[in-house]
Steps between C-alpha positions, in 0.01 A plus 500: 500500500638795694826498299307503170278784620797707612670435167190612308472809713865577438463466120186708495630787709871503412697548184662195341841423659803599300801283414703665778245385760526145362876514546458625857257219573735235366791649695287498816407135444863405448602698805233335715609160373858575595391609848294183538803290402713678757237447769463134406876443514521695826230291662674184383828619651322604819332161536831323447668720760221428748544125442876530551445682829247244621732209413806663653637314805542835678128569457402159629721546806304572817513853636539362851836346573481158653656468840810288499449185695799435723587171651538454874876482458505832310288666770742378765797630301346845460411517869854398591648771278276764660605390847870517414462839332304648790744360756800631305350849478442505876854376569651770277320768700620349829862475385491857370364635829696285744831438325516780245550266202302455177431873505631799309460871573294414808240278327482121470527337161187356338432134430281513189450140400596139560559215262553137586800413285502145629335287766744620767602843369302824496627817330399833651510805273595822679510867401602833644246679723233705328647813662795452264324351198245783486756776557501678164780734606742215569715404198478144376872459554456569870213250519720238337770572756252456787384173347863388495534592869199282585649218295815530710293469817329186370801319357811631675373601844272203562165680503353247258614216721345659809171543317502135389567382857225717647245388237599138563446539874157662457376255236627182666305569819165499319536339159786253522826513309492801261695534174838667479477878444707692247477868407518650151437855369150555364447476127395794283139388462468461878634852555267643236203332663603644837538853362168476317326388818641792695413739217137383506495527879643853487238598243220370723643692797511826300143449379386437860680814617338703222155368595566579866609855415191552283271378778680724751446804277132414465466477879678834541254661258207354692645630828550847351143506371375393843708766676375771265142392557557499877648851492208625291255356750681667788491837322125468438435416864708796617311734270166370626613560859584863413158563351341363814 
């Protein structure tokens, strides 16, 4: 009823539409139909994409990673590896301090990781000290030469053998017969992990120093404000004593 009334009002108050207006109306209808088709196809594509996402195995995967369940034997193996690694690191420090071996430029070498290559053999991965690795002014060729010098200590001068004997003595007293120890240079990924760890640590230290300096400046400003207020109070009291 409202549409008919509006149509009658339009015909009574407006001039009859021309042929050009009819063409515009038909073009508008065609254009609206085309837009509706695009929307309909877009919604269909969107619904299909949503279904694909919902059915994807990555979507169904839990956001929380499940903890790996280790057997008792695996727990014992990991604990044994940690004990050997910790003991070897302590023995390297002792040999460097007491006998002057397994050290270069005044610092002991690092034992980065351990891998049980067999039931009775454990491989220790060593690297140069961080004082050399992090020295940006030292050429790589010189670092390679120092690594060769450490290799000579381990293989030719018996430092590796002395480390194996000392680790064997320490481990056998508490944990029974330990595996045979052999030393190998650290791999590239192990060195990169070490350098990244030290880089993150250095960044945290610099941020802590910056925070400390900022807090110190704030305290200095508070002290200055307090001193200025104290001097102003002393001047007021002296002036009041003069007027008396």
